[in-house]
Structures are given as C-alpha cells and as structure tokens.
Amino acid sequence: KQEVTQIPAALSVPEGENLVLNCSFTDSAIYNLQWFRQDPGKGLTSLLLIQSSQREQTSGRLNASLDKSSGRSTLYIAASQPGDSATYLCAPQWYSGGGADGLTFGKGTHLIIQP
Amino acid sequence: KAGVTQTPRYLIKTRGQQVTLSCSPISGHRSVSWYQQTPGQGLQFLFEYFSETQRNKGNFPGRFSGRQFSNSRSEMNVSTLELGDSALYLCASSARITGELYNEQFFGPGTRLTVL
C-alpha cells in the first residue's frame, strides 16, 4: 500500500523566515506529485505540480523539488508571510496497469506564520 | 475561467437517508474525481470519472456511487447514510493529456455533509 508521510506535522515560525516542508512516499514509481494548501474549512488550492521527469518547479516564493529515487519531495517557502498560514498537503500520483490512480495525500503540515 | 463548483455547500441529513452531491468541472476538463476528508482519515480518494465512465475507484463501500454526464458534470450519491459519513466531500477536475494520464488537478470548495 502506498503511503505518504509529511514532516513536520505542525510548524510555527515568525514572519520573514525561510522554511522547508518535507514529504516522503513509499513507492518511487510515481507519475507526478502535487503540492496543495488548504485554508480552514475550504477546498484545496494547487500550488505546484512536478512531473516525474522533473527535479523541481518554482512559483513565486515557492519551490518544490522531487527526488524520485529516494521517495522524497520538499516544498521551500521563502520569506514567509502571515498569509502563508494554512495546511500544506503533498499528493503523489501513481500509475498502475489499469491507469492513473487517484491522488494519495499525506496528513499535511499545519503552518502558522507569526506576524 | 470559472473554477470547480460544488453544490450544495452544506447539507444536514439523518442516518438512513440518501444524499446526492453535484460537481461542475472547469470548462474543457473531462476528468472528475471525488475525495472524502475527515479529521481521522484525512483525504481519501473515492472514484474518478472520465468520458462518463468510472475509471478508478478507492476503497469505499458500495453505498458510495457516482456518475458523469455528457457535459462532464458529475454527481456523487451516498445511500443509507451512517454517522461516519459526516465529512467534507471534495471534487477535483483535470484535463487529461491522454486517455490514461492526469494533468494538474483543481479542487472545488467542497460540500460539508453532516449526518445526525
């Protein structure tokens, strides 16, 4: 069974710090990996999508890297702001013989940026 | 471009009833997936529809079913509701590159279902 682990489960830092969120997955044969943020009671907002052939993707202050061989991805947030406070979810997608599987989610990292 | 929309946003039902949730994908997207989110189990994949056909299914009982219409809109039905079905139900749409492979998935705001 494919599993996704996110570390840390929670993180509280002062505004302006650079931080790294970690995601590991048990089966390295992924098709792609998405990072999302979720605000309380809301749906998911897609942040970055990394295809299996890519090593990293960047969007603004966000950079996500992917190391398939070790089953790891990291999300780097530069110059954090209070508006970045949310739960961050990592979701690899695997491809099985019958087609693409649904996204498998980690439990998330609950991030609080202190003003 | 309008995002993924879900109706209703909130729903209260009693045990034993059935419920139907609706999802309209982003225009041009033909793949719709459904997910259940609970505090205990987190986000779990229910099923995915593409071109009106169920392409993939998660590990949920047969009480959970769905369908997709020719305009790609999708409905999810839960029969004989149980207390444990209380959750946030999220719908995601995607533009498949080919018949088998996914592109980026975009989520709707969800339907909050409470079973009393």
Coordinates of C-alpha atoms in Angstrom, one line a residue:
Chain A
K1 CA 0.0 0.0 0.0
Q2 CA 1.4 3.4 -1.0
E3 CA 1.8 5.8 1.9
V4 CA 2.7 9.4 2.2
T5 CA 4.3 11.0 5.2
Q6 CA 4.7 14.7 5.9
I7 CA 7.1 16.2 8.4
P8 CA 6.7 18.2 10.5
A9 CA 3.0 17.8 11.3
A10 CA 2.9 21.4 12.6
L11 CA 5.2 24.3 12.4
S12 CA 5.1 27.8 13.9
V13 CA 7.6 30.4 12.8
P14 CA 8.0 34.2 12.8
E15 CA 7.3 36.2 9.7
G16 CA 10.2 36.5 7.2
E17 CA 11.8 33.1 7.8
N18 CA 12.5 30.7 5.0
L19 CA 11.2 27.2 5.7
V20 CA 11.1 23.7 4.3
L21 CA 8.3 21.2 4.4
N22 CA 9.1 17.6 3.8
C23 CA 7.1 14.8 2.1
S24 CA 8.2 11.1 1.7
F25 CA 6.4 8.3 -0.1
T26 CA 6.8 4.6 -0.1
D27 CA 6.8 3.8 -3.8
S28 CA 9.2 5.8 -6.0
A29 CA 7.3 4.9 -9.3
I30 CA 5.1 8.0 -9.2
Y31 CA 3.7 9.7 -12.3
N32 CA 3.6 13.2 -10.8
L33 CA 3.4 15.0 -7.4
Q34 CA 1.3 18.0 -6.4
W35 CA 1.6 20.3 -3.5
F36 CA -1.6 22.0 -2.2
R37 CA -2.6 24.4 0.5
Q38 CA -5.8 24.2 2.4
D39 CA -7.3 27.0 4.5
P40 CA -9.6 26.0 7.3
G41 CA -13.0 24.7 6.1
K42 CA -12.0 25.4 2.5
G43 CA -11.1 23.3 -0.6
L44 CA -7.6 22.7 -1.8
T45 CA -5.6 25.2 -3.8
S46 CA -3.0 23.7 -6.2
L47 CA 0.5 25.3 -5.6
L48 CA 2.8 23.3 -7.8
L49 CA 2.8 20.2 -10.0
I50 CA 6.0 18.2 -10.6
Q51 CA 6.1 15.6 -13.3
S52 CA 8.1 12.5 -12.6
S53 CA 10.7 13.6 -15.2
Q54 CA 11.3 16.9 -13.5
R55 CA 13.5 17.7 -10.5
E56 CA 11.9 21.0 -9.4
Q57 CA 9.2 23.6 -10.0
T58 CA 9.0 27.2 -8.9
S59 CA 6.2 29.6 -8.5
G60 CA 6.9 33.0 -6.9
R61 CA 8.3 32.4 -3.4
L62 CA 7.6 28.6 -3.6
N63 CA 10.0 26.0 -4.8
A64 CA 9.2 22.3 -4.9
S65 CA 11.8 19.6 -5.5
L66 CA 11.4 16.0 -6.3
D67 CA 13.8 13.1 -5.7
K68 CA 12.0 10.0 -7.0
S69 CA 14.8 7.6 -6.3
S70 CA 14.7 8.4 -2.6
G71 CA 10.9 8.9 -2.5
R72 CA 11.1 12.5 -1.3
S73 CA 9.8 15.9 -2.1
T74 CA 10.3 19.2 -0.4
L75 CA 8.4 22.5 -0.5
Y76 CA 10.6 25.5 0.2
I77 CA 8.8 28.8 1.1
A78 CA 10.9 31.9 1.0
A79 CA 10.3 35.0 3.1
S80 CA 7.2 33.6 4.8
Q81 CA 4.2 35.9 5.4
P82 CA 1.2 35.6 7.7
G83 CA -0.9 34.9 4.6
D84 CA 1.0 31.7 4.1
S85 CA -0.6 30.2 7.3
A86 CA -2.5 27.1 6.1
T87 CA -2.2 23.4 6.0
Y88 CA 0.1 22.2 3.2
L89 CA -0.6 18.8 1.6
C90 CA 1.6 16.6 -0.6
A91 CA -0.1 14.3 -3.0
P92 CA 1.9 11.9 -5.3
Q93 CA 0.0 10.1 -8.0
W94 CA 0.9 6.6 -9.1
Y95 CA 0.2 4.9 -12.4
S96 CA -0.9 1.3 -12.2
G97 CA -1.5 -1.1 -15.1
G98 CA -5.2 -0.1 -15.1
G99 CA -4.5 3.6 -15.4
A100 CA -3.7 6.5 -13.2
D101 CA -4.6 6.2 -9.6
G102 CA -6.3 8.9 -7.5
L103 CA -4.1 11.2 -5.6
T104 CA -2.8 9.8 -2.3
F105 CA -2.5 12.5 0.4
G106 CA -0.3 12.9 3.4
K107 CA -1.8 14.2 6.7
G108 CA -0.3 17.6 5.9
T109 CA 1.8 20.2 7.7
H110 CA -0.1 22.8 9.7
L111 CA 1.8 26.0 9.2
I112 CA 1.4 29.2 11.3
I113 CA 3.4 32.3 10.4
Q114 CA 3.5 34.7 13.4
P115 CA 3.3 38.4 12.5
Chain B
K1 CA -12.2 30.9 -16.4
A2 CA -14.6 29.7 -13.7
G3 CA -13.3 27.2 -11.2
V4 CA -14.7 23.9 -10.0
T5 CA -18.1 24.4 -8.4
Q6 CA -19.9 22.2 -6.0
T7 CA -23.5 22.2 -4.7
P8 CA -24.8 22.3 -2.2
R9 CA -22.1 23.7 0.1
Y10 CA -23.7 22.4 3.3
L11 CA -26.0 19.6 3.9
I12 CA -27.6 18.0 7.0
K13 CA -29.1 14.6 6.8
T14 CA -30.2 11.9 9.2
R15 CA -29.0 8.3 9.4
G16 CA -30.5 6.0 6.8
Q17 CA -31.3 8.8 4.3
Q18 CA -29.5 9.2 1.0
V19 CA -27.8 12.2 -0.5
T20 CA -26.7 13.5 -3.9
L21 CA -23.8 15.9 -4.3
S22 CA -23.1 17.7 -7.5
C23 CA -19.8 18.9 -9.1
S24 CA -19.3 21.1 -12.2
P25 CA -15.7 20.9 -13.5
I26 CA -13.6 23.6 -15.1
S27 CA -14.8 24.2 -18.7
G28 CA -12.9 21.8 -21.0
H29 CA -12.0 19.4 -18.3
R30 CA -13.3 15.9 -18.8
S31 CA -12.0 14.1 -15.7
V32 CA -13.8 14.5 -12.3
S33 CA -12.6 12.9 -9.1
W34 CA -14.2 12.7 -5.7
Y35 CA -12.5 12.7 -2.3
Q36 CA -13.7 12.4 1.3
Q37 CA -11.9 14.4 4.0
T38 CA -12.4 13.6 7.7
P39 CA -10.3 14.6 10.7
G40 CA -9.4 10.9 11.4
Q41 CA -8.7 9.6 8.0
G42 CA -7.6 12.7 6.2
L43 CA -8.2 12.9 2.4
Q44 CA -9.2 9.7 0.7
F45 CA -9.9 9.0 -3.0
L46 CA -13.4 7.8 -3.7
F47 CA -13.6 7.5 -7.5
E48 CA -12.8 9.1 -10.8
Y49 CA -14.9 9.6 -13.9
F50 CA -13.7 10.3 -17.4
S51 CA -15.9 10.5 -20.5
E52 CA -18.9 9.3 -18.5
T53 CA -17.1 6.1 -17.4
Q54 CA -15.7 5.3 -13.9
R55 CA -12.0 4.8 -14.5
N56 CA -10.8 4.3 -11.0
K57 CA -12.2 3.5 -7.5
G58 CA -10.9 3.9 -4.0
N59 CA -11.6 1.6 -1.1
F60 CA -15.1 2.6 -0.1
P61 CA -18.3 0.5 0.3
G62 CA -20.9 0.2 -2.5
R63 CA -23.1 2.8 -0.7
F64 CA -20.9 5.4 -2.4
S65 CA -21.6 5.7 -6.1
G66 CA -21.3 8.3 -8.8
R67 CA -21.9 9.2 -12.4
Q68 CA -20.9 11.6 -15.0
F69 CA -23.0 13.3 -17.6
S70 CA -22.1 14.2 -21.2
N71 CA -21.3 17.7 -20.3
S72 CA -18.7 16.3 -17.7
R73 CA -20.7 17.4 -14.7
S74 CA -20.7 14.7 -12.1
E75 CA -22.9 13.6 -9.2
M76 CA -22.0 11.5 -6.2
N77 CA -24.6 9.6 -4.2
V78 CA -24.4 8.1 -0.8
S79 CA -27.2 5.8 0.2
T80 CA -28.2 4.6 3.7
L81 CA -26.2 7.3 5.4
E82 CA -24.1 6.5 8.5
L83 CA -22.8 8.8 11.2
G84 CA -19.3 8.1 9.9
D85 CA -20.2 9.6 6.5
S86 CA -20.0 13.1 8.0
A87 CA -17.2 14.7 6.1
L88 CA -16.1 17.3 3.7
Y89 CA -16.6 15.9 0.1
L90 CA -14.3 17.4 -2.4
C91 CA -14.5 17.3 -6.2
A92 CA -11.5 17.8 -8.4
S93 CA -11.3 18.3 -12.2
S94 CA -8.4 17.7 -14.6
A95 CA -7.7 17.9 -18.3
R96 CA -6.3 14.5 -19.1
I97 CA -3.4 14.7 -21.5
T98 CA -4.3 11.2 -22.9
G99 CA -6.9 8.7 -22.1
E100 CA -4.8 7.3 -19.2
L101 CA -2.7 10.1 -17.7
Y102 CA -3.5 13.0 -15.5
N103 CA -2.7 16.6 -15.7
E104 CA -2.9 19.0 -12.7
Q105 CA -6.0 18.6 -10.6
F106 CA -8.1 21.5 -9.4
F107 CA -10.4 21.3 -6.4
G108 CA -13.7 22.8 -5.7
P109 CA -14.7 24.3 -2.3
G110 CA -16.4 21.1 -1.1
T111 CA -19.7 20.1 0.3
R112 CA -19.9 19.8 4.1
L113 CA -22.1 16.8 4.9
T114 CA -23.3 16.3 8.5
V115 CA -25.2 13.1 9.4
L116 CA -27.3 13.2 12.6

